[in-house]
Every structure is written in structure tokens, then in C-alpha cells.
Tab-separated table of C-alpha atoms in Angstrom:
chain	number	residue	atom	x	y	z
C	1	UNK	CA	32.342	-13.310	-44.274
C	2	UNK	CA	29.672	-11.623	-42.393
C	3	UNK	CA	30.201	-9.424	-39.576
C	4	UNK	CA	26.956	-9.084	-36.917
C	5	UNK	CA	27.615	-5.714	-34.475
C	6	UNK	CA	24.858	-5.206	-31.814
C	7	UNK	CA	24.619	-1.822	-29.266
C	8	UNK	CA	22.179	-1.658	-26.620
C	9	UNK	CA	21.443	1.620	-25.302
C	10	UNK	CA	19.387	2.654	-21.928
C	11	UNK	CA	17.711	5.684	-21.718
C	12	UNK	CA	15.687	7.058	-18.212
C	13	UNK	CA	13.995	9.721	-18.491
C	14	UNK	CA	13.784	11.130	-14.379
C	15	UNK	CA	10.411	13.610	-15.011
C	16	UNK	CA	8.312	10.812	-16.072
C	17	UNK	CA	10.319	7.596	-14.099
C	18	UNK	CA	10.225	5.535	-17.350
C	19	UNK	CA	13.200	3.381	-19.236
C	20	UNK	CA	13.679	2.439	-22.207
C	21	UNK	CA	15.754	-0.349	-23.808
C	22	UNK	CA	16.925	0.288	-27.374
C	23	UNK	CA	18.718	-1.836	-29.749
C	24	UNK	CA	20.218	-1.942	-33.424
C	25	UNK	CA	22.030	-4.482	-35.386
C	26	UNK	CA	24.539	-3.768	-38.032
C	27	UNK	CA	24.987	-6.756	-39.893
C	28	UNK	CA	28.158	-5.927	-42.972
C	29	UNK	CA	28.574	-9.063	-45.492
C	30	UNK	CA	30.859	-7.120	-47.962
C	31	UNK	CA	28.064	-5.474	-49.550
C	32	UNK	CA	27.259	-1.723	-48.139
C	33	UNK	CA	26.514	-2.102	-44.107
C	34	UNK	CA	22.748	-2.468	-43.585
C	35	UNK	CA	21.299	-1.091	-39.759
C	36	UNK	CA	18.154	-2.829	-38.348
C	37	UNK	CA	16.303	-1.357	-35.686
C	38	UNK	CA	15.165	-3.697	-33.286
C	39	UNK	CA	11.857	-2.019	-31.220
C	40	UNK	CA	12.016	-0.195	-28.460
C	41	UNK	CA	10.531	-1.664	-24.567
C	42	UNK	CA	9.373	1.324	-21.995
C	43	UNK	CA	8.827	-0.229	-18.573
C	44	UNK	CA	6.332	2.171	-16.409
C	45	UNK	CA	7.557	3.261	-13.138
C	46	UNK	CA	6.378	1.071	-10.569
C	47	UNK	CA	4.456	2.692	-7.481
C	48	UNK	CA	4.862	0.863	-3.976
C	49	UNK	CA	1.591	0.231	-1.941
C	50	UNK	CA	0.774	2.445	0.738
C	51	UNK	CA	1.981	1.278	4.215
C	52	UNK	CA	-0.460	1.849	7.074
C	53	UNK	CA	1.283	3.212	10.152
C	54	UNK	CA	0.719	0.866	13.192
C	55	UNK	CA	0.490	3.523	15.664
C	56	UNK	CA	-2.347	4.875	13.480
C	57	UNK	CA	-4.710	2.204	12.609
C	58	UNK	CA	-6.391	-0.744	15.029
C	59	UNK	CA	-5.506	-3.922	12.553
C	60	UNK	CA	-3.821	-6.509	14.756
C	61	UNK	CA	-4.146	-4.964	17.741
C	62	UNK	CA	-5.757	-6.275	20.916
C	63	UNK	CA	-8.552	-4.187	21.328
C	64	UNK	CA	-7.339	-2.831	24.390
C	65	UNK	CA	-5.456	0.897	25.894
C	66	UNK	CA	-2.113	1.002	24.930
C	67	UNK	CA	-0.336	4.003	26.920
C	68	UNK	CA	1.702	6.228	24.955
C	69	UNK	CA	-0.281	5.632	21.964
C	70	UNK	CA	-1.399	8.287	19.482
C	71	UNK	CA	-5.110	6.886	19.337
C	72	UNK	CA	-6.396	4.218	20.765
C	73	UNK	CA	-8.952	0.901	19.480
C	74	UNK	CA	-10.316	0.519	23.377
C	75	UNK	CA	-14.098	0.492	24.507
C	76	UNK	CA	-13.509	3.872	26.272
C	77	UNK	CA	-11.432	5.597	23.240
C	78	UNK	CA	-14.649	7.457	21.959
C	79	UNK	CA	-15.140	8.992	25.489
C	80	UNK	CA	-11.404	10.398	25.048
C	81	UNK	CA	-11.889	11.376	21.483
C	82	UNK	CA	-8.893	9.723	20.975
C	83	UNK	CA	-9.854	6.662	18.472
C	84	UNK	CA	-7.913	5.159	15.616
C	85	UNK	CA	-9.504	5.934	12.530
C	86	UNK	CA	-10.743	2.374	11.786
C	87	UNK	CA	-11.548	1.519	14.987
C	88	UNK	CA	-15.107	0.057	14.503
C	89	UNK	CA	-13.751	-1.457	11.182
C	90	UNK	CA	-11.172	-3.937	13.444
C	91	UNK	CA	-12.827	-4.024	16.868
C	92	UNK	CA	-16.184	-3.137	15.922
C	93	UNK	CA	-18.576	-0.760	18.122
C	94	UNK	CA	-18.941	-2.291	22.258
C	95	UNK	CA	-21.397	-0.592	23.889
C	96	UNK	CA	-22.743	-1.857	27.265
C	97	UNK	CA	-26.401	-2.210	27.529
C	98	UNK	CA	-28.211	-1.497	30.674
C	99	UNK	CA	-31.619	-3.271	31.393
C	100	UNK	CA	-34.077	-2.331	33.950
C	101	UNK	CA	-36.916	-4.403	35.093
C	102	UNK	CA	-40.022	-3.214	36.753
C	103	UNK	CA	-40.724	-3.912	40.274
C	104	UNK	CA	-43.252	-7.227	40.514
C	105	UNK	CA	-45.539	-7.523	43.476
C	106	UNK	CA	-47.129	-10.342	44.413
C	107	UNK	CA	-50.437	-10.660	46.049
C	108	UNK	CA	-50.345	-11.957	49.721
């Protein structure tokens, strides 16, 4: 008769955030017990994206003042010194241009 015994140990190791899966086999068929190893997986720790703080940053906002807000993605923020970091990168730079034209005169 043969007799297959399997053990599957976990092992995380916290300073470095990685686990590893371990398993042997002990197969015993009447002769002397043999032990195969069966390789080792290490999973890497996983890092989440950064998340952008909406009261922070100008992406999907309107543009426009908000009151109460930290900074601000408005036309007038930069006279405040109050803009969002990536202001001109979501609501790009407005700047009103003024044009003045010369006087004409015409002859009589």
C-alpha cells in the first residue's frame, strides 16, 4: 500500500511584507519514507497607487471658486496665491487680453 502525506506551511515575514508558500510530500510504500520538497512561491508585497486628494488638485473640477476650498483652479486663483498645484495642467492658463486701437481721423 502506499501512503501520500502532504503539509503546507505559510511563512510572512512583516520587515520585508513578503509570503511564502512551502510544501513537502512524504510518500511511505513500505520501503524507508522518502520526503520531496516541492519549491517554494514568494509573492512581493503589493503597493497601492497613490490617491490624489480632491481638495488638492483641479482634475474634474469646474474651473471655477469654490469657497472653503484649500486652493483654488479659478481665473483669479494666481492673484490670491492660492492655486491648486496643477492648475494650468486641468484648466490651462486664461488670461484676458486687452487691445487698444489708435485713434483714426479722417480728412473732411
Amino acid at each position: 500500500s502506499t501512503t501520500t502525506k502532504a503539509k503546507t506551511t505559510t511563512t510572512t515575514t512583516a520587515a520585508a511584507g513578503q509570503t511564502s508558500t512551502g510544501a513537502t510530500a512524504q510518500t511511505t510504500t513500505g520501503a524507508p519514507a522518502t520526503t520531496t520538497a516541492i519549491p517554494t512561491t514568494t509573492v512581493a508585497p503589493t503597493t497601492a497607487a497613490p490617491t490624489l486628494d480632491p481638495a488638492l488638485s483641479c482634475a474634474g473640477s469646474t474651473c471655477t471658486f469654490v469657497p472653503g476650498r484649500s486652493c483654488q483652479c479659478d481665473s483669479q486663483c494666481s492673484n490670491f496665491g492660492n492655486c491648486c498645484g496643477d492648475r494650468n495642467k486641468f484648466c490651462g492658463l486664461t488670461t484676458t487680453a486687452s487691445t487698444t486701437t489708435a485713434p483714426t481721423t479722417t480728412a473732411a
